[in-house]
CSV table of C-alpha atoms in Angstrom, one decimal:
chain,number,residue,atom,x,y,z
A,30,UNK,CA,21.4,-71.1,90.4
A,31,UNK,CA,20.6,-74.7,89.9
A,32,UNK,CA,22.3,-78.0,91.9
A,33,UNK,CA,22.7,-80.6,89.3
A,34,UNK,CA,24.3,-84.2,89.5
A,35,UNK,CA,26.5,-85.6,87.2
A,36,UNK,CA,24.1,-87.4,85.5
A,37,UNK,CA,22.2,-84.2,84.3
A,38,UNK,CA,25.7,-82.3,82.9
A,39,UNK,CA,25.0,-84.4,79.4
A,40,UNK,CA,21.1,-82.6,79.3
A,41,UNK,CA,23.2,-78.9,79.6
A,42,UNK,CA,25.4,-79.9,77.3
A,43,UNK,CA,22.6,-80.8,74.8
A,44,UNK,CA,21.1,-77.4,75.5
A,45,UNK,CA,24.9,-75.7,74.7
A,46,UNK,CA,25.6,-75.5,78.1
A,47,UNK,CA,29.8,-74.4,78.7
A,48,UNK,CA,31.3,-76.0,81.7
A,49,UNK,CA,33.2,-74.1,83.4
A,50,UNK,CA,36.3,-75.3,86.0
A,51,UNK,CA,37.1,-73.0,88.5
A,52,UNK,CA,40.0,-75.0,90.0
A,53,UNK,CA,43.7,-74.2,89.9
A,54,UNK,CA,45.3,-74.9,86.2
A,55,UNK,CA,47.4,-78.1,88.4
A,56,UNK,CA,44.1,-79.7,89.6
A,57,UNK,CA,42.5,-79.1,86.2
A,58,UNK,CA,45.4,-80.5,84.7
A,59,UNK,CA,45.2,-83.6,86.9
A,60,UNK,CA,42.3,-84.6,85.0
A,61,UNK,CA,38.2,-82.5,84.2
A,62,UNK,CA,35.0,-82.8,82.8
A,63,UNK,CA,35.2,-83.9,78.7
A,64,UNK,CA,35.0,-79.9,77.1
A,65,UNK,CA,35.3,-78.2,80.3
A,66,UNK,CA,37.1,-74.3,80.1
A,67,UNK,CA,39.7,-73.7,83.1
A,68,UNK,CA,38.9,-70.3,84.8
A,69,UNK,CA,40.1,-70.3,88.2
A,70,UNK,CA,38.1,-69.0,90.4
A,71,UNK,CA,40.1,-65.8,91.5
A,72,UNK,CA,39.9,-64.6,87.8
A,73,UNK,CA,36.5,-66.0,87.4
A,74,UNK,CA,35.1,-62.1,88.7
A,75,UNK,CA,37.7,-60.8,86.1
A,76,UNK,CA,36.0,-62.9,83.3
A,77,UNK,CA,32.3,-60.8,82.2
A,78,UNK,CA,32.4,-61.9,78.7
A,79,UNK,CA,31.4,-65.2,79.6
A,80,UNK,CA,28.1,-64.8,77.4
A,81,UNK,CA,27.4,-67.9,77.0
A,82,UNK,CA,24.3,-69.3,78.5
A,83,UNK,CA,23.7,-71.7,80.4
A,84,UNK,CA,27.0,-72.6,82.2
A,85,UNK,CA,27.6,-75.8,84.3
A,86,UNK,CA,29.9,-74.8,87.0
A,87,UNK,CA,32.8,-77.4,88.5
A,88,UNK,CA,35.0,-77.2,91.6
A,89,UNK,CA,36.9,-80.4,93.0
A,90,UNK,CA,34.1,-81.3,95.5
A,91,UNK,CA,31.0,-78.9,94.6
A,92,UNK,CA,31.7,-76.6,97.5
A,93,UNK,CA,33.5,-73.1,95.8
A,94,UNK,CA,31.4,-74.2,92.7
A,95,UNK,CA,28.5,-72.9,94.3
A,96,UNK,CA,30.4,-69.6,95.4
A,97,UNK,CA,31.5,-69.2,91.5
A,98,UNK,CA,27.8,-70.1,89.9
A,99,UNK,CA,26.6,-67.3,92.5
A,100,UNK,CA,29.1,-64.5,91.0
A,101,UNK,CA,28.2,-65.5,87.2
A,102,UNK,CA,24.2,-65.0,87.9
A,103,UNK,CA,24.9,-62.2,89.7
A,104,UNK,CA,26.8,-60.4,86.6
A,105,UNK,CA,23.6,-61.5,85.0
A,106,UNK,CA,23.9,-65.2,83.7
A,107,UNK,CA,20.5,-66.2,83.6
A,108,UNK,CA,20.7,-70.3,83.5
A,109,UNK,CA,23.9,-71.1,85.5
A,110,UNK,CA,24.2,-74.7,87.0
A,111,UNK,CA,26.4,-76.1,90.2
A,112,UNK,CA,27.5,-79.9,89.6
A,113,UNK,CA,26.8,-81.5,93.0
A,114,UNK,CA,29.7,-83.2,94.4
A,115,UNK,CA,32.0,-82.1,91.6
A,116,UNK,CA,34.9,-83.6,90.0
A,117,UNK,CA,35.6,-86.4,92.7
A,118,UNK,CA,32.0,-86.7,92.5
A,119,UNK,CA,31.9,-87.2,88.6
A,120,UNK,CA,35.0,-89.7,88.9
A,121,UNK,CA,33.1,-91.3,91.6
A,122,UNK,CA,30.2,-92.7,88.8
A,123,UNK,CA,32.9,-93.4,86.7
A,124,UNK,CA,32.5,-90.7,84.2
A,125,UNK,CA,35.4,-90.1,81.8
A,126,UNK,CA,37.8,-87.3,81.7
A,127,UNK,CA,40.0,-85.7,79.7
A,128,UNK,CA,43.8,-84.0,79.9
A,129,UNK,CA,45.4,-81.3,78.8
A,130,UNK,CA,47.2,-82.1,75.9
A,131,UNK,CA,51.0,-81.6,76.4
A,132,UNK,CA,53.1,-79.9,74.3
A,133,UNK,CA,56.0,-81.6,72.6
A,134,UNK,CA,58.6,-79.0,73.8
A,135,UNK,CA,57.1,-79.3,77.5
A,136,UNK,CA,58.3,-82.9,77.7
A,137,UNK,CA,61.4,-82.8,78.4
């Protein structure tokens, strides 16, 4: 597992890097990374067909992202990346973020 800072997630991505939010669907409705999956991370060891490689790995503040990036290489992810100070830390810089889109019947 690699630490990575927001400024790196654009160099993964060029590579075809997935990211990968392990927070609850309400925080990862609350805003996330531009492209980024929602896996929470209790079903995160239920997920093994994540085959994609590498994966950039997101939790609110970096901490549980690290827990989560450990599981994937240890089902045998060979390029899996932690972003360093995670989503607060990626608002922090300013970085944009995108929003669930809302369905028209959940609106009312």
């Amino acid at each position: 597992m690699q630490d990575i800072f927001p400024n790196e997630v654009g160099q993964w991505q060029q590579r075809g890097a997935r990211i990968i939010d392990v927070r609850e669907p309400e925080e990862f409705a609350g805003g996330h990374l531009p492209g980024a999956v929602n896996i929470p991370l209790a079903d995160l060891t239920l997920i093994l067909e994540l085959n994609a490689s590498p994966l950039v790995v997101v939790y609110a503040s970096g901490g549980r992202s690290a827990r989560a990036a450990a599981l994937l290489e240890e089902a045998g992810h060979l390029e899996v990346a932690n972003l360093l100070g995670g989503t607060f830390g990626w608002l922090q810089e300013g970085r944009p973020v995108e929003f669930p889109e809302v369905d028209a019947d959940d609106r009312h």
